[in-house]
mmCIF file of C-alpha atoms in Angstrom:
data_model
loop_
_atom_site.group_PDB
_atom_site.id
_atom_site.type_symbol
_atom_site.label_atom_id
_atom_site.label_comp_id
_atom_site.label_asym_id
_atom_site.label_seq_id
_atom_site.Cartn_x
_atom_site.Cartn_y
_atom_site.Cartn_z
ATOM 1 C CA UNK A 106 -128.700 57.704 -9.893
ATOM 2 C CA UNK A 107 -129.684 54.457 -11.736
ATOM 3 C CA UNK A 108 -128.049 51.139 -11.274
ATOM 4 C CA UNK A 109 -125.928 51.345 -14.555
ATOM 5 C CA UNK A 110 -124.288 54.654 -13.497
ATOM 6 C CA UNK A 111 -123.779 53.298 -9.956
ATOM 7 C CA UNK A 112 -122.104 50.136 -11.443
ATOM 8 C CA UNK A 113 -119.906 52.284 -13.735
ATOM 9 C CA UNK A 114 -118.781 54.591 -10.873
ATOM 10 C CA UNK A 115 -117.821 51.559 -8.777
ATOM 11 C CA UNK A 116 -115.787 50.091 -11.669
ATOM 12 C CA UNK A 117 -114.014 53.271 -12.244
ATOM 13 C CA UNK A 118 -113.227 53.668 -8.538
ATOM 14 C CA UNK A 119 -111.811 50.081 -8.296
ATOM 15 C CA UNK A 120 -109.809 50.643 -11.529
ATOM 16 C CA UNK A 121 -108.316 53.945 -10.107
ATOM 17 C CA UNK A 122 -107.451 52.160 -6.790
ATOM 18 C CA UNK A 123 -105.657 49.316 -8.703
ATOM 19 C CA UNK A 124 -103.710 51.928 -10.721
ATOM 20 C CA UNK A 125 -102.642 53.786 -7.586
ATOM 21 C CA UNK A 126 -101.654 50.431 -5.906
ATOM 22 C CA UNK A 127 -99.563 49.704 -8.886
ATOM 23 C CA UNK A 128 -97.678 53.039 -8.695
ATOM 24 C CA UNK A 129 -97.080 52.480 -5.139
ATOM 25 C CA UNK A 130 -95.713 49.096 -5.620
ATOM 26 C CA UNK A 131 -93.344 50.336 -8.418
ATOM 27 C CA UNK A 132 -92.077 53.122 -6.208
ATOM 28 C CA UNK A 133 -91.628 50.851 -3.242
ATOM 29 C CA UNK A 134 -89.795 48.404 -5.420
ATOM 30 C CA UNK A 135 -87.572 51.002 -6.858
ATOM 31 C CA UNK A 136 -86.729 52.367 -3.341
ATOM 32 C CA UNK A 137 -85.890 48.877 -2.156
ATOM 33 C CA UNK A 138 -83.694 48.208 -5.178
ATOM 34 C CA UNK A 139 -81.882 51.505 -4.740
ATOM 35 C CA UNK A 140 -81.345 50.826 -1.021
ATOM 36 C CA UNK A 141 -79.931 47.476 -1.765
ATOM 37 C CA UNK A 142 -77.467 49.035 -4.296
ATOM 38 C CA UNK A 143 -76.437 51.602 -1.564
ATOM 39 C CA UNK A 144 -78.231 54.455 -3.459
ATOM 40 C CA UNK A 145 -80.569 56.905 -1.671
ATOM 41 C CA UNK A 146 -84.198 57.368 -2.601
ATOM 42 C CA UNK A 147 -86.161 60.347 -1.404
ATOM 43 C CA UNK A 148 -87.136 63.994 -1.966
ATOM 44 C CA UNK A 149 -85.162 65.480 0.941
ATOM 45 C CA UNK A 150 -82.639 66.911 -1.598
ATOM 46 C CA UNK A 151 -85.290 69.466 -2.663
ATOM 47 C CA UNK A 152 -84.549 71.514 0.509
ATOM 48 C CA UNK A 153 -80.885 71.696 -0.276
ATOM 49 C CA UNK A 154 -79.281 74.805 -1.929
ATOM 50 C CA UNK A 155 -79.198 74.608 -5.713
ATOM 51 C CA UNK A 156 -76.003 76.614 -6.063
ATOM 52 C CA UNK A 157 -76.412 77.419 -9.750
ATOM 53 C CA UNK A 158 -77.844 80.327 -11.667
ATOM 54 C CA UNK A 159 -80.709 80.371 -14.100
ATOM 55 C CA UNK A 160 -80.443 82.563 -17.093
ATOM 56 C CA UNK A 161 -84.040 83.848 -16.956
ATOM 57 C CA UNK A 162 -86.869 83.536 -14.551
ATOM 58 C CA UNK A 163 -90.261 85.117 -14.204
ATOM 59 C CA UNK A 164 -90.284 84.511 -10.448
ATOM 60 C CA UNK A 165 -87.360 85.689 -8.215
ATOM 61 C CA UNK A 166 -84.443 83.284 -7.994
ATOM 62 C CA UNK A 167 -80.821 83.298 -6.903
ATOM 63 C CA UNK A 168 -78.275 80.454 -6.648
ATOM 64 C CA UNK A 169 -78.723 80.380 -2.855
ATOM 65 C CA UNK A 170 -82.262 79.008 -3.159
ATOM 66 C CA UNK A 171 -83.345 75.393 -2.979
ATOM 67 C CA UNK A 172 -84.188 72.838 -5.568
ATOM 68 C CA UNK A 173 -87.849 73.424 -4.824
ATOM 69 C CA UNK A 174 -87.399 77.021 -6.189
ATOM 70 C CA UNK A 175 -85.593 75.567 -9.192
ATOM 71 C CA UNK A 176 -88.570 73.412 -9.923
ATOM 72 C CA UNK A 177 -91.021 76.200 -9.569
ATOM 73 C CA UNK A 178 -88.831 78.415 -11.851
ATOM 74 C CA UNK A 179 -88.983 75.623 -14.591
ATOM 75 C CA UNK A 180 -92.648 75.044 -14.338
ATOM 76 C CA UNK A 181 -93.459 78.782 -14.352
ATOM 77 C CA UNK A 182 -91.374 79.345 -17.476
ATOM 78 C CA UNK A 183 -92.894 76.316 -19.124
ATOM 79 C CA UNK A 184 -96.460 77.351 -18.272
ATOM 80 C CA UNK A 185 -95.913 80.900 -19.455
ATOM 81 C CA UNK A 186 -94.422 79.815 -22.795
ATOM 82 C CA UNK A 187 -97.163 77.194 -23.345
ATOM 83 C CA UNK A 188 -100.137 79.475 -22.558
ATOM 84 C CA UNK A 189 -98.981 82.368 -24.839
ATOM 85 C CA UNK A 190 -98.355 79.677 -27.608
ATOM 86 C CA UNK A 191 -101.963 78.235 -26.919
ATOM 87 C CA UNK A 192 -103.464 81.654 -27.055
ATOM 88 C CA UNK A 193 -101.751 83.081 -30.175
ATOM 89 C CA UNK A 194 -101.721 79.743 -31.898
ATOM 90 C CA UNK A 195 -105.467 79.409 -31.532
ATOM 91 C CA UNK A 196 -106.111 83.006 -32.626
ATOM 92 C CA UNK A 197 -103.944 82.696 -35.679
ATOM 93 C CA UNK A 198 -104.963 79.198 -36.485
ATOM 94 C CA UNK A 199 -108.652 80.133 -36.399
ATOM 95 C CA UNK A 200 -108.024 83.104 -38.832
ATOM 96 C CA UNK A 201 -105.945 80.992 -41.143
ATOM 97 C CA UNK A 202 -108.561 78.067 -41.009
ATOM 98 C CA UNK A 203 -111.235 80.523 -42.041
ATOM 99 C CA UNK A 204 -109.142 81.985 -44.814
ATOM 100 C CA UNK A 205 -108.590 78.507 -46.248
ATOM 101 C CA UNK A 206 -112.320 78.594 -46.989
ATOM 102 C CA UNK A 207 -112.219 82.093 -48.562
ATOM 103 C CA UNK A 208 -113.937 82.633 -51.924
ATOM 104 C CA UNK A 209 -110.850 84.573 -53.030
ATOM 105 C CA UNK A 210 -108.598 81.957 -54.671
ATOM 106 C CA UNK A 211 -105.437 83.768 -53.830
ATOM 107 C CA UNK A 212 -106.201 84.134 -50.173
ATOM 108 C CA UNK A 213 -107.216 80.470 -50.027
ATOM 109 C CA UNK A 214 -104.116 79.242 -51.729
ATOM 110 C CA UNK A 215 -101.869 81.371 -49.560
ATOM 111 C CA UNK A 216 -103.424 79.959 -46.371
ATOM 112 C CA UNK A 217 -103.058 76.503 -47.853
ATOM 113 C CA UNK A 218 -99.399 76.915 -48.606
ATOM 114 C CA UNK A 219 -98.810 78.287 -45.129
ATOM 115 C CA UNK A 220 -100.456 75.275 -43.458
ATOM 116 C CA UNK A 221 -98.743 72.666 -45.849
ATOM 117 C CA UNK A 222 -95.211 74.086 -45.421
ATOM 118 C CA UNK A 223 -95.377 74.665 -41.709
ATOM 119 C CA UNK A 224 -96.854 71.338 -40.823
ATOM 120 C CA UNK A 225 -94.434 69.358 -42.906
ATOM 121 C CA UNK A 226 -91.268 70.810 -41.272
ATOM 122 C CA UNK A 227 -90.349 69.290 -37.864
ATOM 123 C CA UNK A 228 -91.037 71.728 -34.894
ATOM 124 C CA UNK A 229 -87.381 71.160 -33.656
ATOM 125 C CA UNK A 230 -85.964 72.298 -36.893
ATOM 126 C CA UNK A 231 -88.248 75.352 -36.920
ATOM 127 C CA UNK A 232 -87.211 76.284 -33.373
ATOM 128 C CA UNK A 233 -83.454 76.076 -34.254
ATOM 129 C CA UNK A 234 -83.993 78.057 -37.403
ATOM 130 C CA UNK A 235 -85.698 80.854 -35.693
ATOM 131 C CA UNK A 236 -83.144 80.978 -33.095
ATOM 132 C CA UNK A 237 -80.049 80.806 -35.214
ATOM 133 C CA UNK A 238 -81.150 82.455 -38.492
ATOM 134 C CA UNK A 239 -83.297 85.135 -37.004
ATOM 135 C CA UNK A 240 -82.955 86.059 -33.391
ATOM 136 C CA UNK A 241 -79.120 85.304 -33.109
ATOM 137 C CA UNK A 242 -78.689 87.212 -36.252
ATOM 138 C CA UNK A 243 -79.956 90.441 -34.682
ATOM 139 C CA UNK A 244 -77.246 93.093 -33.925
ATOM 140 C CA UNK A 245 -75.567 93.110 -30.453
ATOM 141 C CA UNK A 246 -76.897 95.443 -27.674
ATOM 142 C CA UNK A 247 -74.608 98.338 -28.604
ATOM 143 C CA UNK A 248 -75.996 98.440 -32.223
ATOM 144 C CA UNK A 249 -79.458 97.006 -31.471
ATOM 145 C CA UNK A 250 -82.769 98.561 -32.398
ATOM 146 C CA UNK A 251 -84.220 101.236 -30.254
ATOM 147 C CA UNK A 252 -87.856 102.297 -30.126
ATOM 148 C CA UNK A 253 -88.494 105.579 -28.477
ATOM 149 C CA UNK A 254 -85.713 105.155 -25.908
ATOM 150 C CA UNK A 255 -87.937 102.724 -24.060
ATOM 151 C CA UNK A 256 -87.867 99.493 -25.977
ATOM 152 C CA UNK A 257 -84.747 97.719 -27.331
ATOM 153 C CA UNK A 258 -84.399 94.693 -29.530
ATOM 154 C CA UNK A 259 -81.041 92.874 -30.033
ATOM 155 C CA UNK A 260 -79.568 89.421 -30.087
ATOM 156 C CA UNK A 261 -80.045 89.003 -26.446
ATOM 157 C CA UNK A 262 -83.654 89.664 -26.322
ATOM 158 C CA UNK A 263 -86.328 92.369 -26.129
ATOM 159 C CA UNK A 264 -85.875 94.862 -23.405
ATOM 160 C CA UNK A 265 -88.797 96.994 -22.058
ATOM 161 C CA UNK A 266 -89.591 99.267 -19.042
ATOM 162 C CA UNK A 267 -90.941 97.570 -15.860
ATOM 163 C CA UNK A 268 -92.014 98.641 -12.443
ATOM 164 C CA UNK A 269 -89.370 99.129 -9.755
ATOM 165 C CA UNK A 270 -88.387 96.012 -7.670
ATOM 166 C CA UNK A 271 -90.230 97.408 -4.587
ATOM 167 C CA UNK A 272 -93.610 96.866 -6.301
ATOM 168 C CA UNK A 273 -95.687 93.895 -5.153
ATOM 169 C CA UNK A 274 -96.835 91.299 -7.622
ATOM 170 C CA UNK A 275 -100.299 92.042 -6.628
ATOM 171 C CA UNK A 276 -100.115 95.177 -8.639
ATOM 172 C CA UNK A 277 -99.603 93.148 -11.841
ATOM 173 C CA UNK A 278 -102.368 90.744 -10.937
ATOM 174 C CA UNK A 279 -104.715 93.645 -10.238
ATOM 175 C CA UNK A 280 -103.828 95.370 -13.493
ATOM 176 C CA UNK A 281 -104.325 92.279 -15.531
ATOM 177 C CA UNK A 282 -107.723 91.592 -13.961
ATOM 178 C CA UNK A 283 -108.811 95.263 -14.430
ATOM 179 C CA UNK A 284 -107.755 95.074 -18.105
ATOM 180 C CA UNK A 285 -109.539 91.756 -18.712
ATOM 181 C CA UNK A 286 -112.679 92.991 -16.865
ATOM 182 C CA UNK A 287 -112.662 96.097 -18.954
ATOM 183 C CA UNK A 288 -112.376 94.181 -22.224
ATOM 184 C CA UNK A 289 -115.142 91.889 -21.152
ATOM 185 C CA UNK A 290 -117.307 94.929 -20.464
ATOM 186 C CA UNK A 291 -116.501 96.456 -23.734
ATOM 187 C CA UNK A 292 -117.578 93.412 -25.558
ATOM 188 C CA UNK A 293 -120.918 93.482 -23.678
ATOM 189 C CA UNK A 294 -121.435 97.035 -24.782
ATOM 190 C CA UNK A 295 -120.680 96.177 -28.334
ATOM 191 C CA UNK A 296 -123.057 93.373 -28.389
ATOM 192 C CA UNK A 297 -125.732 95.315 -26.702
ATOM 193 C CA UNK A 298 -125.600 98.014 -29.384
ATOM 194 C CA UNK A 299 -125.366 95.352 -32.201
ATOM 195 C CA UNK A 300 -121.998 96.721 -33.335
ATOM 196 C CA UNK A 301 -120.537 93.159 -33.750
ATOM 197 C CA UNK A 302 -123.207 92.468 -36.349
ATOM 198 C CA UNK A 303 -122.056 95.379 -38.449
ATOM 199 C CA UNK A 304 -119.502 95.112 -41.175
ATOM 200 C CA UNK A 305 -116.293 93.364 -40.159
ATOM 201 C CA UNK A 306 -113.914 96.340 -40.487
ATOM 202 C CA UNK A 307 -116.043 98.671 -38.360
ATOM 203 C CA UNK A 308 -116.414 96.036 -35.661
ATOM 204 C CA UNK A 309 -112.689 95.451 -35.691
ATOM 205 C CA UNK A 310 -111.893 99.170 -35.547
ATOM 206 C CA UNK A 311 -114.207 99.898 -32.759
ATOM 207 C CA UNK A 312 -112.986 96.897 -30.879
ATOM 208 C CA UNK A 313 -109.315 97.899 -31.093
ATOM 209 C CA UNK A 314 -110.018 101.463 -30.367
ATOM 210 C CA UNK A 315 -111.763 100.428 -27.149
ATOM 211 C CA UNK A 316 -108.999 98.223 -26.127
ATOM 212 C CA UNK A 317 -106.569 101.067 -26.973
ATOM 213 C CA UNK A 318 -108.402 103.521 -24.655
ATOM 214 C CA UNK A 319 -108.211 100.906 -21.854
ATOM 215 C CA UNK A 320 -104.596 100.358 -22.474
ATOM 216 C CA UNK A 321 -103.832 104.134 -22.401
ATOM 217 C CA UNK A 322 -105.951 104.495 -19.141
ATOM 218 C CA UNK A 323 -104.087 101.622 -17.556
ATOM 219 C CA UNK A 324 -100.751 103.062 -18.622
ATOM 220 C CA UNK A 325 -101.696 106.444 -17.278
ATOM 221 C CA UNK A 326 -102.750 105.165 -13.863
ATOM 222 C CA UNK A 327 -99.468 102.983 -13.656
ATOM 223 C CA UNK A 328 -97.245 105.962 -14.616
ATOM 224 C CA UNK A 329 -98.878 108.080 -11.830
ATOM 225 C CA UNK A 330 -98.521 105.578 -8.977
ATOM 226 C CA UNK A 331 -95.615 103.340 -9.846
ATOM 227 C CA UNK A 332 -91.923 103.921 -10.185
ATOM 228 C CA UNK A 333 -90.536 102.467 -13.524
ATOM 229 C CA UNK A 334 -87.231 101.139 -14.347
ATOM 230 C CA UNK A 335 -86.164 101.981 -17.954
ATOM 231 C CA UNK A 336 -83.533 99.882 -19.728
ATOM 232 C CA UNK A 337 -80.401 101.822 -20.738
ATOM 233 C CA UNK A 338 -77.052 100.960 -22.394
ATOM 234 C CA UNK A 339 -74.189 100.381 -19.881
ATOM 235 C CA UNK A 340 -71.100 99.178 -21.463
ATOM 236 C CA UNK A 341 -71.780 96.205 -23.774
ATOM 237 C CA UNK A 342 -75.145 95.351 -22.269
ATOM 238 C CA UNK A 343 -78.471 97.048 -21.286
ATOM 239 C CA UNK A 344 -79.188 97.467 -17.505
ATOM 240 C CA UNK A 345 -82.664 98.192 -15.856
ATOM 241 C CA UNK A 346 -86.134 97.260 -16.892
ATOM 242 C CA UNK A 347 -86.999 93.668 -17.794
ATOM 243 C CA UNK A 348 -86.240 91.527 -20.843
ATOM 244 C CA UNK A 349 -87.537 88.620 -22.686
ATOM 245 C CA UNK A 350 -84.598 86.385 -23.900
ATOM 246 C CA UNK A 351 -84.053 85.476 -27.597
ATOM 247 C CA UNK A 352 -84.579 81.806 -26.681
ATOM 248 C CA UNK A 353 -88.053 82.549 -25.542
ATOM 249 C CA UNK A 354 -88.843 84.634 -28.621
ATOM 250 C CA UNK A 355 -87.556 81.849 -30.947
ATOM 251 C CA UNK A 356 -89.484 79.151 -29.163
ATOM 252 C CA UNK A 357 -92.557 81.353 -28.992
ATOM 253 C CA UNK A 358 -92.619 82.167 -32.719
ATOM 254 C CA UNK A 359 -91.740 78.559 -33.915
ATOM 255 C CA UNK A 360 -94.350 76.946 -31.658
ATOM 256 C CA UNK A 361 -97.004 79.447 -32.405
ATOM 257 C CA UNK A 362 -96.551 79.131 -36.148
ATOM 258 C CA UNK A 363 -96.452 75.329 -36.070
ATOM 259 C CA UNK A 364 -99.486 74.984 -33.699
ATOM 260 C CA UNK A 365 -101.433 77.551 -35.693
ATOM 261 C CA UNK A 366 -101.060 75.428 -38.748
ATOM 262 C CA UNK A 367 -102.398 72.407 -36.969
ATOM 263 C CA UNK A 368 -105.275 74.380 -35.401
ATOM 264 C CA UNK A 369 -106.023 75.862 -38.776
ATOM 265 C CA UNK A 370 -106.713 72.397 -40.299
ATOM 266 C CA UNK A 371 -108.986 71.639 -37.222
ATOM 267 C CA UNK A 372 -110.953 74.841 -37.831
ATOM 268 C CA UNK A 373 -111.176 74.120 -41.601
ATOM 269 C CA UNK A 374 -112.486 70.608 -41.001
ATOM 270 C CA UNK A 375 -114.968 71.815 -38.463
ATOM 271 C CA UNK A 376 -116.352 74.472 -40.749
ATOM 272 C CA UNK A 377 -116.647 72.098 -43.693
ATOM 273 C CA UNK A 378 -118.596 69.616 -41.495
ATOM 274 C CA UNK A 379 -121.553 72.117 -41.462
ATOM 275 C CA UNK A 380 -124.227 71.228 -43.984
ATOM 276 C CA UNK A 381 -124.164 73.319 -47.037
ATOM 277 C CA UNK A 382 -127.907 74.137 -46.455
ATOM 278 C CA UNK A 383 -126.865 76.387 -43.477
ATOM 279 C CA UNK A 384 -124.943 78.483 -45.901
ATOM 280 C CA UNK A 385 -127.849 78.827 -48.279
ATOM 281 C CA UNK A 386 -130.283 79.494 -45.447
ATOM 282 C CA UNK A 387 -128.089 82.368 -44.105
ATOM 283 C CA UNK A 388 -127.770 83.823 -47.679
ATOM 284 C CA UNK A 389 -131.522 83.522 -48.105
ATOM 285 C CA UNK A 390 -132.329 85.752 -45.135
ATOM 286 C CA UNK A 391 -129.693 88.397 -46.301
ATOM 287 C CA UNK A 392 -126.705 87.586 -44.045
ATOM 288 C CA UNK A 393 -123.410 88.967 -45.244
ATOM 289 C CA UNK A 394 -120.319 86.610 -45.337
ATOM 290 C CA UNK A 395 -119.139 87.836 -41.975
ATOM 291 C CA UNK A 396 -122.598 87.446 -40.409
ATOM 292 C CA UNK A 397 -122.940 83.988 -41.704
ATOM 293 C CA UNK A 398 -119.418 83.012 -40.141
ATOM 294 C CA UNK A 399 -120.153 84.545 -36.813
ATOM 295 C CA UNK A 400 -123.891 83.698 -36.347
ATOM 296 C CA UNK A 401 -124.398 80.514 -38.268
ATOM 297 C CA UNK A 402 -121.188 78.645 -39.044
ATOM 298 C CA UNK A 403 -118.799 79.164 -36.243
ATOM 299 C CA UNK A 404 -121.244 78.393 -33.328
ATOM 300 C CA UNK A 405 -122.047 75.041 -34.965
ATOM 301 C CA UNK A 406 -118.483 74.302 -35.899
ATOM 302 C CA UNK A 407 -117.274 74.788 -32.363
ATOM 303 C CA UNK A 408 -118.963 71.353 -31.439
ATOM 304 C CA UNK A 409 -116.727 69.580 -33.969
ATOM 305 C CA UNK A 410 -113.649 71.773 -33.346
ATOM 306 C CA UNK A 411 -113.201 71.491 -29.513
ATOM 307 C CA UNK A 412 -112.230 67.763 -29.150
ATOM 308 C CA UNK A 413 -109.243 67.910 -31.562
ATOM 309 C CA UNK A 414 -108.397 71.460 -30.383
ATOM 310 C CA UNK A 415 -108.037 69.972 -26.909
ATOM 311 C CA UNK A 416 -105.346 67.557 -28.114
ATOM 312 C CA UNK A 417 -103.687 70.557 -29.845
ATOM 313 C CA UNK A 418 -103.431 72.334 -26.646
ATOM 314 C CA UNK A 419 -102.031 69.329 -24.808
ATOM 315 C CA UNK A 420 -99.407 68.808 -27.464
ATOM 316 C CA UNK A 421 -98.440 72.540 -27.263
ATOM 317 C CA UNK A 422 -97.618 72.180 -23.502
ATOM 318 C CA UNK A 423 -95.502 69.098 -24.243
ATOM 319 C CA UNK A 424 -93.839 70.622 -27.202
ATOM 320 C CA UNK A 425 -92.428 73.369 -24.923
ATOM 321 C CA UNK A 426 -89.733 70.815 -23.732
ATOM 322 C CA UNK A 427 -88.140 71.050 -27.196
ATOM 323 C CA UNK A 428 -87.101 74.635 -26.269
ATOM 324 C CA UNK A 429 -84.190 72.966 -24.194
ATOM 325 C CA UNK A 430 -82.368 72.651 -27.652
ATOM 326 C CA UNK A 431 -81.768 76.477 -27.783
ATOM 327 C CA UNK A 432 -81.144 76.854 -24.023
ATOM 328 C CA UNK A 433 -84.494 78.189 -22.743
ATOM 329 C CA UNK A 434 -84.759 77.438 -19.064
ATOM 330 C CA UNK A 435 -87.980 75.473 -18.979
ATOM 331 C CA UNK A 436 -88.591 72.605 -16.528
ATOM 332 C CA UNK A 437 -86.682 69.932 -18.602
ATOM 333 C CA UNK A 438 -83.686 72.074 -18.951
ATOM 334 C CA UNK A 439 -83.210 73.435 -15.317
ATOM 335 C CA UNK A 440 -84.568 70.452 -13.507
ATOM 336 C CA UNK A 441 -84.091 67.240 -15.525
ATOM 337 C CA UNK A 442 -80.655 68.317 -16.807
ATOM 338 C CA UNK A 443 -78.876 70.587 -14.363
ATOM 339 C CA UNK A 444 -80.434 69.394 -11.154
ATOM 340 C CA UNK A 445 -79.966 65.715 -12.129
ATOM 341 C CA UNK A 446 -76.285 66.328 -12.883
ATOM 342 C CA UNK A 447 -75.787 67.786 -9.468
ATOM 343 C CA UNK A 448 -77.910 65.558 -7.262
ATOM 344 C CA UNK A 449 -77.936 62.246 -9.153
ATOM 345 C CA UNK A 450 -81.626 61.893 -8.159
ATOM 346 C CA UNK A 451 -82.854 60.821 -11.572
ATOM 347 C CA UNK A 452 -85.863 58.772 -10.633
ATOM 348 C CA UNK A 453 -87.263 61.393 -8.211
ATOM 349 C CA UNK A 454 -86.745 64.322 -10.577
ATOM 350 C CA UNK A 455 -88.127 62.598 -13.603
ATOM 351 C CA UNK A 456 -91.082 61.496 -11.627
ATOM 352 C CA UNK A 457 -91.765 65.164 -10.520
ATOM 353 C CA UNK A 458 -91.567 66.258 -14.154
ATOM 354 C CA UNK A 459 -93.865 63.601 -15.307
ATOM 355 C CA UNK A 460 -96.268 64.419 -12.698
ATOM 356 C CA UNK A 461 -96.266 68.131 -13.688
ATOM 357 C CA UNK A 462 -97.052 67.341 -17.250
ATOM 358 C CA UNK A 463 -99.828 64.932 -16.230
ATOM 359 C CA UNK A 464 -101.453 67.331 -13.929
ATOM 360 C CA UNK A 465 -101.365 70.165 -16.525
ATOM 361 C CA UNK A 466 -102.678 67.873 -19.267
ATOM 362 C CA UNK A 467 -105.487 66.608 -17.020
ATOM 363 C CA UNK A 468 -106.493 70.122 -16.077
ATOM 364 C CA UNK A 469 -106.548 71.399 -19.748
ATOM 365 C CA UNK A 470 -108.438 68.119 -20.754
ATOM 366 C CA UNK A 471 -111.028 68.619 -18.012
ATOM 367 C CA UNK A 472 -111.689 72.279 -18.791
ATOM 368 C CA UNK A 473 -112.137 71.705 -22.469
ATOM 369 C CA UNK A 474 -114.303 68.653 -21.902
ATOM 370 C CA UNK A 475 -116.565 70.710 -19.654
ATOM 371 C CA UNK A 476 -116.801 73.426 -22.352
ATOM 372 C CA UNK A 477 -117.424 70.790 -25.007
ATOM 373 C CA UNK A 478 -120.301 69.335 -22.988
ATOM 374 C CA UNK A 479 -121.705 72.914 -22.550
ATOM 375 C CA UNK A 480 -121.766 73.621 -26.378
ATOM 376 C CA UNK A 481 -123.109 70.266 -27.472
ATOM 377 C CA UNK A 482 -126.710 69.819 -28.402
ATOM 378 C CA UNK A 483 -128.926 68.859 -25.445
ATOM 379 C CA UNK A 484 -130.802 65.674 -26.256
ATOM 380 C CA UNK A 485 -133.681 64.615 -24.017
#
């Protein structure tokens, strides 16, 4: 390690120490002022019973649990919504970004209209639109849509079969890991036999077929060893199984559409940053349009796409707080609103929520920065 890097590390360490000291001073000053005003400051309230219900939770919850559990319910719901939006928004945005550069004028203009319209409408308005005009407009449970007697869609949400309550969550984790491992192994096989370098429709059909076989196999194993709870109409509502609330669906669709439009522009800009000579060189050696994209353009464009993509992912996590407008129980709704109203501990609760967003943002930023460093050109 040279002197310059040592000096830089020392400066960063001193700066971090000063920032921590500043935060400690602010917290101690706030605690002193609150004590002087006769107000309590501390986190002991987190062990108290919450006493209120939450409309939807991925992890088990009941009103007899503590505020710690309320906090974990909120961050779990927030993370699930954020990560599915990030995944589908990135996939759709990448496709739309590539379509914007299509040689077909109709396809390119349709992709452009999609991006321009979606990006120029505020996300909050889109969330409210999808919730009030689409999901809330669905028929009630007694007249809802039924698919094979197993799946139901109505204005309360989407109902589907689920394993019985006596099943450990380890089953779900194991199934997801097995499915992901099978998909990864399938991609390795496809690459080994050069299928992915074939024509695009053939590659897509074979890939989807392989994933379909994996899904059927996992479903067969699950039906053999697990007991399933199937939703059924009971009075004016559906009982059994699990459901995804309409608020989650509206927030997911609105955020995915909005974020995909922003990512599409990032992908388009990254693709256009590649020198035109790369296109011509690929055409010279006989590459098809799909091969040029997959083997020449996209690997080089990734280096320009990752930095702004990281910002889009960070914004997607923070945008999830807008779902409070339609009653989705994410961390701002259940912790910064209901919990503050019941406990009056605004400083402590807001500090915890701020810390949660900071930690998630730093983790995403760190992972994408590591990947960005991995794909950059190595200069000696």
